[in-house]
mmCIF file with all atom_site columns, C-alpha atoms in Angstrom:
data_model
loop_
_atom_site.group_PDB
_atom_site.id
_atom_site.type_symbol
_atom_site.label_atom_id
_atom_site.label_alt_id
_atom_site.label_comp_id
_atom_site.label_asym_id
_atom_site.label_entity_id
_atom_site.label_seq_id
_atom_site.pdbx_PDB_ins_code
_atom_site.Cartn_x
_atom_site.Cartn_y
_atom_site.Cartn_z
_atom_site.occupancy
_atom_site.B_iso_or_equiv
_atom_site.pdbx_formal_charge
_atom_site.auth_seq_id
_atom_site.auth_comp_id
_atom_site.auth_asym_id
_atom_site.auth_atom_id
_atom_site.pdbx_PDB_model_num
ATOM 1   C CA . SER W 1 1   ? 15.849  6.895   35.069  1.00 83.00 ? 1   SER W CA 1
ATOM 2   C CA . GLY W 1 2   ? 16.639  4.280   37.678  1.00 85.00 ? 2   GLY W CA 1
ATOM 3   C CA . VAL W 1 3   ? 19.208  2.765   40.023  1.00 86.00 ? 3   VAL W CA 1
ATOM 4   C CA . THR W 1 4   ? 21.005  -0.526  39.536  1.00 86.00 ? 4   THR W CA 1
ATOM 5   C CA . ASP W 1 5   ? 20.396  -3.313  42.030  1.00 90.00 ? 5   ASP W CA 1
ATOM 6   C CA . ALA W 1 6   ? 22.973  -5.134  44.180  1.00 90.00 ? 6   ALA W CA 1
ATOM 7   C CA . SER W 1 7   ? 24.125  -7.165  41.177  1.00 91.00 ? 7   SER W CA 1
ATOM 8   C CA . GLY W 1 8   ? 24.582  -3.988  39.108  1.00 84.00 ? 8   GLY W CA 1
ATOM 9   C CA . LYS W 1 9   ? 21.505  -4.532  36.943  1.00 87.00 ? 9   LYS W CA 1
ATOM 10  C CA . HIS W 1 10  ? 18.521  -2.418  35.989  1.00 88.00 ? 10  HIS W CA 1
ATOM 11  C CA . HIS W 1 11  ? 15.692  -3.572  33.728  1.00 87.00 ? 11  HIS W CA 1
ATOM 12  C CA . LEU W 1 12  ? 13.776  -1.620  31.100  1.00 85.00 ? 12  LEU W CA 1
ATOM 13  C CA . HIS W 1 13  ? 10.294  -2.913  30.334  1.00 86.00 ? 13  HIS W CA 1
ATOM 14  C CA . ILE W 1 14  ? 8.583   -1.889  27.080  1.00 86.00 ? 14  ILE W CA 1
ATOM 15  C CA . ASP W 1 15  ? 5.013   -2.741  26.039  1.00 86.00 ? 15  ASP W CA 1
ATOM 16  C CA . PHE W 1 16  ? 4.207   -2.544  22.327  1.00 83.00 ? 16  PHE W CA 1
ATOM 17  C CA . ASP W 1 17  ? 0.516   -1.732  22.043  1.00 81.00 ? 17  ASP W CA 1
ATOM 18  C CA . ARG W 1 18  ? 0.529   -1.130  18.302  1.00 78.00 ? 18  ARG W CA 1
ATOM 19  C CA . ILE W 1 19  ? 2.764   -0.484  15.328  1.00 78.00 ? 19  ILE W CA 1
ATOM 20  C CA . ASN W 1 20  ? 1.613   1.947   12.641  1.00 80.00 ? 20  ASN W CA 1
ATOM 21  C CA . PRO W 1 21  ? 2.055   1.182   9.812   1.00 82.00 ? 21  PRO W CA 1
ATOM 22  C CA . VAL W 1 22  ? 1.838   -2.530  10.637  1.00 86.00 ? 22  VAL W CA 1
ATOM 23  C CA . ARG W 1 23  ? 5.301   -3.541  9.495   1.00 86.00 ? 23  ARG W CA 1
ATOM 24  C CA . PRO W 1 24  ? 8.443   -4.681  11.297  1.00 89.00 ? 24  PRO W CA 1
ATOM 25  C CA . ALA W 1 25  ? 10.090  -1.991  13.391  1.00 88.00 ? 25  ALA W CA 1
ATOM 26  C CA . THR W 1 26  ? 13.542  -1.646  14.918  1.00 90.00 ? 26  THR W CA 1
ATOM 27  C CA . VAL W 1 27  ? 13.747  -0.368  18.490  1.00 90.00 ? 27  VAL W CA 1
ATOM 28  C CA . THR W 1 28  ? 17.032  0.936   19.900  1.00 93.00 ? 28  THR W CA 1
ATOM 29  C CA . ALA W 1 29  ? 17.461  1.214   23.672  1.00 90.00 ? 29  ALA W CA 1
ATOM 30  C CA . SER W 1 30  ? 20.443  3.175   24.969  1.00 92.00 ? 30  SER W CA 1
ATOM 31  C CA . ALA W 1 31  ? 21.578  3.632   28.560  1.00 90.00 ? 31  ALA W CA 1
ATOM 32  C CA . THR W 1 32  ? 24.033  5.865   30.384  1.00 91.00 ? 32  THR W CA 1
ATOM 33  C CA . VAL W 1 33  ? 25.233  4.945   33.873  1.00 89.00 ? 33  VAL W CA 1
ATOM 34  C CA . SER W 1 34  ? 27.363  7.021   36.232  1.00 88.00 ? 34  SER W CA 1
ATOM 35  C CA . ASP W 1 35  ? 29.763  5.359   38.653  1.00 84.00 ? 35  ASP W CA 1
ATOM 36  C CA . VAL W 1 36  ? 30.819  6.653   42.078  1.00 83.00 ? 36  VAL W CA 1
ATOM 37  C CA . ASN W 1 37  ? 33.540  8.785   40.457  1.00 87.00 ? 37  ASN W CA 1
ATOM 38  C CA . ARG W 1 38  ? 30.866  10.394  38.240  1.00 86.00 ? 38  ARG W CA 1
ATOM 39  C CA . GLN W 1 39  ? 32.325  8.783   35.153  1.00 91.00 ? 39  GLN W CA 1
ATOM 40  C CA . ARG W 1 40  ? 29.657  8.000   32.591  1.00 91.00 ? 40  ARG W CA 1
ATOM 41  C CA . TRP W 1 41  ? 29.438  4.784   30.593  1.00 89.00 ? 41  TRP W CA 1
ATOM 42  C CA . ASN W 1 42  ? 27.158  4.274   27.616  1.00 92.00 ? 42  ASN W CA 1
ATOM 43  C CA . SER W 1 43  ? 25.724  1.225   25.926  1.00 90.00 ? 43  SER W CA 1
ATOM 44  C CA . LYS W 1 44  ? 22.889  0.411   23.560  1.00 93.00 ? 44  LYS W CA 1
ATOM 45  C CA . THR W 1 45  ? 21.107  -2.524  22.020  1.00 92.00 ? 45  THR W CA 1
ATOM 46  C CA . THR W 1 46  ? 18.727  -2.953  19.096  1.00 94.00 ? 46  THR W CA 1
ATOM 47  C CA . LEU W 1 47  ? 15.820  -5.343  18.735  1.00 90.00 ? 47  LEU W CA 1
ATOM 48  C CA . LEU W 1 48  ? 13.402  -6.196  15.961  1.00 91.00 ? 48  LEU W CA 1
ATOM 49  C CA . VAL W 1 49  ? 9.673   -5.986  16.740  1.00 90.00 ? 49  VAL W CA 1
ATOM 50  C CA . HIS W 1 50  ? 7.432   -8.215  14.635  1.00 91.00 ? 50  HIS W CA 1
ATOM 51  C CA . PRO W 1 51  ? 3.872   -6.877  14.268  1.00 91.00 ? 51  PRO W CA 1
ATOM 52  C CA . ALA W 1 52  ? 2.495   -10.447 14.009  1.00 92.00 ? 52  ALA W CA 1
ATOM 53  C CA . ASP W 1 53  ? 3.536   -14.108 13.841  1.00 93.00 ? 53  ASP W CA 1
ATOM 54  C CA . LEU W 1 54  ? 2.904   -14.161 10.075  1.00 95.00 ? 54  LEU W CA 1
ATOM 55  C CA . TYR W 1 55  ? 4.300   -12.255 7.119   1.00 95.00 ? 55  TYR W CA 1
ATOM 56  C CA . VAL W 1 56  ? 2.758   -11.691 3.699   1.00 96.00 ? 56  VAL W CA 1
ATOM 57  C CA . GLY W 1 57  ? 4.995   -11.263 0.674   1.00 94.00 ? 57  GLY W CA 1
ATOM 58  C CA . LEU W 1 58  ? 4.213   -9.694  -2.706  1.00 95.00 ? 58  LEU W CA 1
ATOM 59  C CA . LYS W 1 59  ? 5.808   -10.152 -6.106  1.00 93.00 ? 59  LYS W CA 1
ATOM 60  C CA . THR W 1 60  ? 4.999   -9.150  -9.659  1.00 92.00 ? 60  THR W CA 1
ATOM 61  C CA . ASP W 1 61  ? 6.714   -10.241 -12.870 1.00 88.00 ? 61  ASP W CA 1
ATOM 62  C CA . LYS W 1 62  ? 6.429   -6.741  -14.366 1.00 85.00 ? 62  LYS W CA 1
ATOM 63  C CA . THR W 1 63  ? 6.910   -3.383  -12.686 1.00 85.00 ? 63  THR W CA 1
ATOM 64  C CA . PHE W 1 64  ? 4.658   -1.746  -15.311 1.00 85.00 ? 64  PHE W CA 1
ATOM 65  C CA . VAL W 1 65  ? 1.916   -2.808  -17.737 1.00 87.00 ? 65  VAL W CA 1
ATOM 66  C CA . GLN W 1 66  ? 0.294   -1.236  -20.780 1.00 86.00 ? 66  GLN W CA 1
ATOM 67  C CA . GLN W 1 67  ? -3.218  0.199   -20.625 1.00 83.00 ? 67  GLN W CA 1
ATOM 68  C CA . ASN W 1 68  ? -6.021  -2.404  -20.568 1.00 84.00 ? 68  ASN W CA 1
ATOM 69  C CA . GLN W 1 69  ? -3.644  -5.067  -19.238 1.00 88.00 ? 69  GLN W CA 1
ATOM 70  C CA . PRO W 1 70  ? -4.396  -6.521  -15.786 1.00 91.00 ? 70  PRO W CA 1
ATOM 71  C CA . LEU W 1 71  ? -2.124  -6.110  -12.784 1.00 91.00 ? 71  LEU W CA 1
ATOM 72  C CA . GLN W 1 72  ? -1.105  -9.607  -11.667 1.00 93.00 ? 72  GLN W CA 1
ATOM 73  C CA . VAL W 1 73  ? 0.367   -9.823  -8.182  1.00 95.00 ? 73  VAL W CA 1
ATOM 74  C CA . GLN W 1 74  ? 1.617   -13.023 -6.553  1.00 95.00 ? 74  GLN W CA 1
ATOM 75  C CA . THR W 1 75  ? 1.551   -13.518 -2.795  1.00 96.00 ? 75  THR W CA 1
ATOM 76  C CA . ILE W 1 76  ? 2.752   -15.950 -0.139  1.00 96.00 ? 76  ILE W CA 1
ATOM 77  C CA . VAL W 1 77  ? 2.366   -16.206 3.649   1.00 96.00 ? 77  VAL W CA 1
ATOM 78  C CA . THR W 1 78  ? 5.225   -17.312 5.927   1.00 95.00 ? 78  THR W CA 1
ATOM 79  C CA . ASP W 1 79  ? 5.869   -17.614 9.637   1.00 95.00 ? 79  ASP W CA 1
ATOM 80  C CA . LEU W 1 80  ? 8.749   -15.831 11.390  1.00 93.00 ? 80  LEU W CA 1
ATOM 81  C CA . ASP W 1 81  ? 11.192  -18.550 10.280  1.00 93.00 ? 81  ASP W CA 1
ATOM 82  C CA . GLY W 1 82  ? 10.228  -18.183 6.611   1.00 91.00 ? 82  GLY W CA 1
ATOM 83  C CA . THR W 1 83  ? 8.218   -21.430 6.406   1.00 94.00 ? 83  THR W CA 1
ATOM 84  C CA . LEU W 1 84  ? 5.247   -21.225 4.028   1.00 94.00 ? 84  LEU W CA 1
ATOM 85  C CA . VAL W 1 85  ? 1.846   -21.222 5.754   1.00 94.00 ? 85  VAL W CA 1
ATOM 86  C CA . GLN W 1 86  ? -1.233  -22.501 3.913   1.00 94.00 ? 86  GLN W CA 1
ATOM 87  C CA . GLY W 1 87  ? -4.909  -21.644 4.212   1.00 94.00 ? 87  GLY W CA 1
ATOM 88  C CA . ARG W 1 88  ? -4.602  -18.097 5.582   1.00 95.00 ? 88  ARG W CA 1
ATOM 89  C CA . GLU W 1 89  ? -6.860  -15.365 4.223   1.00 96.00 ? 89  GLU W CA 1
ATOM 90  C CA . ILE W 1 90  ? -5.036  -12.524 2.499   1.00 96.00 ? 90  ILE W CA 1
ATOM 91  C CA . LYS W 1 91  ? -6.746  -9.221  1.774   1.00 96.00 ? 91  LYS W CA 1
ATOM 92  C CA . MET W 1 92  ? -5.160  -7.418  -1.164  1.00 96.00 ? 92  MET W CA 1
ATOM 93  C CA . VAL W 1 93  ? -6.195  -3.911  -2.263  1.00 96.00 ? 93  VAL W CA 1
ATOM 94  C CA . ALA W 1 94  ? -4.968  -2.063  -5.373  1.00 95.00 ? 94  ALA W CA 1
ATOM 95  C CA . THR W 1 95  ? -5.463  1.721   -5.545  1.00 95.00 ? 95  THR W CA 1
ATOM 96  C CA . ARG W 1 96  ? -4.459  4.324   -8.099  1.00 92.00 ? 96  ARG W CA 1
ATOM 97  C CA . LEU W 1 97  ? -2.363  7.143   -6.665  1.00 89.00 ? 97  LEU W CA 1
ATOM 98  C CA . SER W 1 98  ? -3.475  10.668  -7.467  1.00 87.00 ? 98  SER W CA 1
ATOM 99  C CA . TRP W 1 99  ? -2.230  14.075  -6.326  1.00 81.00 ? 99  TRP W CA 1
ATOM 100 C CA . TRP W 1 100 ? -4.083  17.260  -5.468  1.00 79.00 ? 100 TRP W CA 1
ATOM 101 C CA . GLN W 1 101 ? -3.034  20.577  -4.002  1.00 79.00 ? 101 GLN W CA 1
ATOM 102 C CA . GLU W 1 102 ? -4.134  22.004  -0.659  1.00 81.00 ? 102 GLU W CA 1
ATOM 103 C CA . LYS W 1 103 ? -2.722  25.215  0.822   1.00 82.00 ? 103 LYS W CA 1
ATOM 104 C CA . GLY W 1 104 ? 0.280   25.059  -1.466  1.00 79.00 ? 104 GLY W CA 1
ATOM 105 C CA . GLU W 1 105 ? 1.163   21.442  -0.637  1.00 82.00 ? 105 GLU W CA 1
ATOM 106 C CA . TRP W 1 106 ? 0.683   18.407  -2.861  1.00 80.00 ? 106 TRP W CA 1
ATOM 107 C CA . ILE W 1 107 ? -1.303  15.636  -1.172  1.00 85.00 ? 107 ILE W CA 1
ATOM 108 C CA . GLU W 1 108 ? -1.240  11.999  -2.282  1.00 85.00 ? 108 GLU W CA 1
ATOM 109 C CA . GLU W 1 109 ? -4.664  10.368  -2.536  1.00 87.00 ? 109 GLU W CA 1
ATOM 110 C CA . GLU W 1 110 ? -5.715  6.778   -3.234  1.00 89.00 ? 110 GLU W CA 1
ATOM 111 C CA . LYS W 1 111 ? -8.473  6.327   -5.850  1.00 90.00 ? 111 LYS W CA 1
ATOM 112 C CA . ASP W 1 112 ? -10.384 3.487   -7.550  1.00 90.00 ? 112 ASP W CA 1
ATOM 113 C CA . PRO W 1 113 ? -9.783  0.806   -4.881  1.00 94.00 ? 113 PRO W CA 1
ATOM 114 C CA . GLN W 1 114 ? -10.106 -2.807  -6.001  1.00 94.00 ? 114 GLN W CA 1
ATOM 115 C CA . GLU W 1 115 ? -10.128 -5.649  -3.467  1.00 96.00 ? 115 GLU W CA 1
ATOM 116 C CA . CYS W 1 116 ? -9.100  -9.290  -3.800  1.00 95.00 ? 116 CYS W CA 1
ATOM 117 C CA . LEU W 1 117 ? -9.561  -11.910 -1.051  1.00 95.00 ? 117 LEU W CA 1
ATOM 118 C CA . ILE W 1 118 ? -7.456  -15.030 -1.508  1.00 95.00 ? 118 ILE W CA 1
ATOM 119 C CA . ARG W 1 119 ? -6.120  -17.922 0.586   1.00 95.00 ? 119 ARG W CA 1
ATOM 120 C CA . SER W 1 120 ? -2.455  -18.805 0.870   1.00 94.00 ? 120 SER W CA 1
ATOM 121 C CA . SER W 1 121 ? -1.180  -22.089 -0.511  1.00 93.00 ? 121 SER W CA 1
ATOM 122 C CA . GLU W 1 122 ? 2.025   -24.165 -0.561  1.00 91.00 ? 122 GLU W CA 1
ATOM 123 C CA . SER W 1 123 ? 3.154   -21.944 -3.447  1.00 92.00 ? 123 SER W CA 1
ATOM 124 C CA . ALA W 1 124 ? 2.446   -18.385 -4.586  1.00 94.00 ? 124 ALA W CA 1
ATOM 125 C CA . VAL W 1 125 ? -1.173  -17.503 -5.398  1.00 95.00 ? 125 VAL W CA 1
ATOM 126 C CA . THR W 1 126 ? -2.190  -14.676 -7.745  1.00 95.00 ? 126 THR W CA 1
ATOM 127 C CA . CYS W 1 127 ? -4.639  -11.764 -7.560  1.00 95.00 ? 127 CYS W CA 1
ATOM 128 C CA . LYS W 1 128 ? -5.614  -9.898  -10.730 1.00 94.00 ? 128 LYS W CA 1
ATOM 129 C CA . PHE W 1 129 ? -6.706  -6.269  -10.853 1.00 94.00 ? 129 PHE W CA 1
ATOM 130 C CA . GLN W 1 130 ? -8.037  -4.406  -13.888 1.00 92.00 ? 130 GLN W CA 1
ATOM 131 C CA . PRO W 1 131 ? -6.818  -0.779  -13.789 1.00 90.00 ? 131 PRO W CA 1
ATOM 132 C CA . LYS W 1 132 ? -9.367  1.825   -14.914 1.00 85.00 ? 132 LYS W CA 1
ATOM 133 C CA . ALA W 1 133 ? -6.797  4.460   -15.825 1.00 87.00 ? 133 ALA W CA 1
ATOM 134 C CA . GLY W 1 134 ? -3.067  4.882   -16.265 1.00 86.00 ? 134 GLY W CA 1
ATOM 135 C CA . GLY W 1 135 ? -0.838  5.953   -13.407 1.00 86.00 ? 135 GLY W CA 1
ATOM 136 C CA . GLN W 1 136 ? 0.970   4.591   -10.410 1.00 88.00 ? 136 GLN W CA 1
ATOM 137 C CA . TYR W 1 137 ? -0.835  1.891   -8.404  1.00 92.00 ? 137 TYR W CA 1
ATOM 138 C CA . ARG W 1 138 ? -0.181  0.795   -4.832  1.00 94.00 ? 138 ARG W CA 1
ATOM 139 C CA . VAL W 1 139 ? -0.967  -2.832  -4.034  1.00 95.00 ? 139 VAL W CA 1
ATOM 140 C CA . LYS W 1 140 ? -1.235  -3.551  -0.315  1.00 96.00 ? 140 LYS W CA 1
ATOM 141 C CA . ALA W 1 141 ? -1.677  -7.034  1.212   1.00 96.00 ? 141 ALA W CA 1
ATOM 142 C CA . THR W 1 142 ? -2.776  -7.629  4.803   1.00 95.00 ? 142 THR W CA 1
ATOM 143 C CA . ILE W 1 143 ? -2.618  -10.825 6.863   1.00 94.00 ? 143 ILE W CA 1
ATOM 144 C CA . ARG W 1 144 ? -3.934  -11.625 10.379  1.00 93.00 ? 144 ARG W CA 1
ATOM 145 C CA . ASP W 1 145 ? -2.275  -14.091 12.775  1.00 93.00 ? 145 ASP W CA 1
ATOM 146 C CA . ASP W 1 146 ? -4.014  -16.305 15.354  1.00 93.00 ? 146 ASP W CA 1
ATOM 147 C CA . ARG W 1 147 ? -4.014  -13.461 17.904  1.00 91.00 ? 147 ARG W CA 1
ATOM 148 C CA . GLU W 1 148 ? -5.729  -11.086 15.417  1.00 91.00 ? 148 GLU W CA 1
ATOM 149 C CA . ARG W 1 149 ? -2.557  -9.031  14.929  1.00 91.00 ? 149 ARG W CA 1
ATOM 150 C CA . LEU W 1 150 ? -2.032  -7.511  11.494  1.00 92.00 ? 150 LEU W CA 1
ATOM 151 C CA . ASN W 1 151 ? 0.973   -7.451  9.203   1.00 94.00 ? 151 ASN W CA 1
ATOM 152 C CA . GLU W 1 152 ? 1.127   -5.918  5.727   1.00 94.00 ? 152 GLU W CA 1
ATOM 153 C CA . SER W 1 153 ? 3.293   -5.519  2.661   1.00 94.00 ? 153 SER W CA 1
ATOM 154 C CA . GLU W 1 154 ? 2.977   -3.222  -0.340  1.00 93.00 ? 154 GLU W CA 1
ATOM 155 C CA . LEU W 1 155 ? 4.452   -2.639  -3.767  1.00 93.00 ? 155 LEU W CA 1
ATOM 156 C CA . LYS W 1 156 ? 3.942   -0.113  -6.554  1.00 91.00 ? 156 LYS W CA 1
ATOM 157 C CA . ILE W 1 157 ? 3.217   -0.832  -10.217 1.00 91.00 ? 157 ILE W CA 1
ATOM 158 C CA . TRP W 1 158 ? 2.928   1.582   -13.137 1.00 89.00 ? 158 TRP W CA 1
ATOM 159 C CA . VAL W 1 159 ? 0.200   1.534   -15.764 1.00 89.00 ? 159 VAL W CA 1
ATOM 160 C CA . ALA W 1 160 ? 1.062   3.398   -18.970 1.00 84.00 ? 160 ALA W CA 1
ATOM 161 C CA . GLY W 1 161 ? -1.009  6.322   -20.187 1.00 75.00 ? 161 GLY W CA 1
ATOM 162 C CA . ALA W 1 162 ? -1.176  8.684   -17.209 1.00 62.00 ? 162 ALA W CA 1
ATOM 163 C CA . ASP W 1 163 ? 0.022   12.206  -16.603 1.00 54.00 ? 163 ASP W CA 1
ATOM 164 C CA . SER W 1 164 ? 3.110   12.461  -14.442 1.00 51.00 ? 164 SER W CA 1
ATOM 165 C CA . ALA W 1 165 ? 2.820   13.508  -10.814 1.00 52.00 ? 165 ALA W CA 1
ATOM 166 C CA . PRO W 1 166 ? 2.547   17.303  -10.580 1.00 54.00 ? 166 PRO W CA 1
ATOM 167 C CA . ASP W 1 167 ? 5.675   19.231  -9.696  1.00 53.00 ? 167 ASP W CA 1
ATOM 168 C CA . PRO W 1 168 ? 4.919   22.642  -8.131  1.00 53.00 ? 168 PRO W CA 1
ATOM 169 C CA . SER W 1 169 ? 8.510   23.838  -8.406  1.00 54.00 ? 169 SER W CA 1
ATOM 170 C CA . VAL W 1 170 ? 10.189  25.496  -11.369 1.00 51.00 ? 170 VAL W CA 1
ATOM 171 C CA . ASP W 1 171 ? 13.291  23.318  -10.986 1.00 60.00 ? 171 ASP W CA 1
ATOM 172 C CA . GLN W 1 172 ? 14.587  21.157  -13.774 1.00 65.00 ? 172 GLN W CA 1
ATOM 173 C CA . GLN W 1 173 ? 12.172  18.237  -14.111 1.00 70.00 ? 173 GLN W CA 1
ATOM 174 C CA . GLU W 1 174 ? 13.057  14.566  -14.266 1.00 78.00 ? 174 GLU W CA 1
ATOM 175 C CA . VAL W 1 175 ? 12.267  11.777  -16.683 1.00 80.00 ? 175 VAL W CA 1
ATOM 176 C CA . GLN W 1 176 ? 11.572  8.530   -14.831 1.00 79.00 ? 176 GLN W CA 1
ATOM 177 C CA . ILE W 1 177 ? 12.730  5.294   -16.440 1.00 83.00 ? 177 ILE W CA 1
ATOM 178 C CA . ILE W 1 178 ? 11.167  2.115   -15.058 1.00 82.00 ? 178 ILE W CA 1
ATOM 179 C CA . SER W 1 179 ? 12.434  -1.312  -16.110 1.00 86.00 ? 179 SER W CA 1
ATOM 180 C CA . ASP W 1 180 ? 9.963   -4.174  -16.509 1.00 83.00 ? 180 ASP W CA 1
ATOM 181 C CA . ARG W 1 181 ? 11.901  -6.498  -14.143 1.00 83.00 ? 181 ARG W CA 1
ATOM 182 C CA . GLN W 1 182 ? 14.276  -6.309  -11.212 1.00 81.00 ? 182 GLN W CA 1
ATOM 183 C CA . ASP W 1 183 ? 16.883  -8.748  -12.564 1.00 86.00 ? 183 ASP W CA 1
ATOM 184 C CA . TYR W 1 184 ? 18.120  -9.731  -16.015 1.00 89.00 ? 184 TYR W CA 1
ATOM 185 C CA . LYS W 1 185 ? 20.328  -12.543 -17.314 1.00 90.00 ? 185 LYS W CA 1
ATOM 186 C CA . ALA W 1 186 ? 22.751  -12.350 -20.216 1.00 93.00 ? 186 ALA W CA 1
ATOM 187 C CA . GLY W 1 187 ? 20.804  -12.176 -23.466 1.00 92.00 ? 187 GLY W CA 1
ATOM 188 C CA . ASP W 1 188 ? 17.531  -10.928 -21.882 1.00 91.00 ? 188 ASP W CA 1
ATOM 189 C CA . THR W 1 189 ? 15.739  -8.011  -23.506 1.00 90.00 ? 189 THR W CA 1
ATOM 190 C CA . ALA W 1 190 ? 14.598  -5.245  -21.166 1.00 88.00 ? 190 ALA W CA 1
ATOM 191 C CA . GLU W 1 191 ? 11.379  -3.336  -21.732 1.00 86.00 ? 191 GLU W CA 1
ATOM 192 C CA . ILE W 1 192 ? 11.594  0.244   -20.445 1.00 85.00 ? 192 ILE W CA 1
ATOM 193 C CA . PHE W 1 193 ? 8.716   2.504   -19.439 1.00 82.00 ? 193 PHE W CA 1
ATOM 194 C CA . VAL W 1 194 ? 9.538   6.220   -19.767 1.00 82.00 ? 194 VAL W CA 1
ATOM 195 C CA . GLN W 1 195 ? 7.466   8.559   -17.583 1.00 75.00 ? 195 GLN W CA 1
ATOM 196 C CA . SER W 1 196 ? 7.996   11.997  -19.061 1.00 72.00 ? 196 SER W CA 1
ATOM 197 C CA . PRO W 1 197 ? 7.065   15.274  -17.315 1.00 67.00 ? 197 PRO W CA 1
ATOM 198 C CA . PHE W 1 198 ? 6.099   16.835  -20.647 1.00 62.00 ? 198 PHE W CA 1
#
């Protein structure tokens, strides 16, 4: 709470010590002011908070692979304006997602971590991971700017041959259908991965 100055202004100061997870965040500030007649006026504004001066992007040609095929993930680094930045170290980690039950709740756990250190270039660079088992994999990339601030991106890829995630309910279960790409052109053939609960 505060009081406006002679020019009718009041300033709100916010310090951002950390963002967790280290990804862009939207902050909304709203204010209500009362005039001498006790009428109330409201206003708000929104701002984007960047966790760092650099961004790391991830892309894969396939959203799922067959067993014994490597996961190939491409990455780039850009500044806040989207200009490619070369020579920055990228740490990429792929983990298999597993579920276990504790006190009646299903907990997600990351298993079999594999790490890839790579440097950005004027075009996308690729990390390869060899999955040890089927299932859903999370690939997370982390970049550090000149002030040691972190920024990260992640994506999920399926590897065929795993059990589906456990469902503790007795509701009707779902069959997940995952396409091999995000976009298709006329005449393309889609490959579909069916994750069945039974």
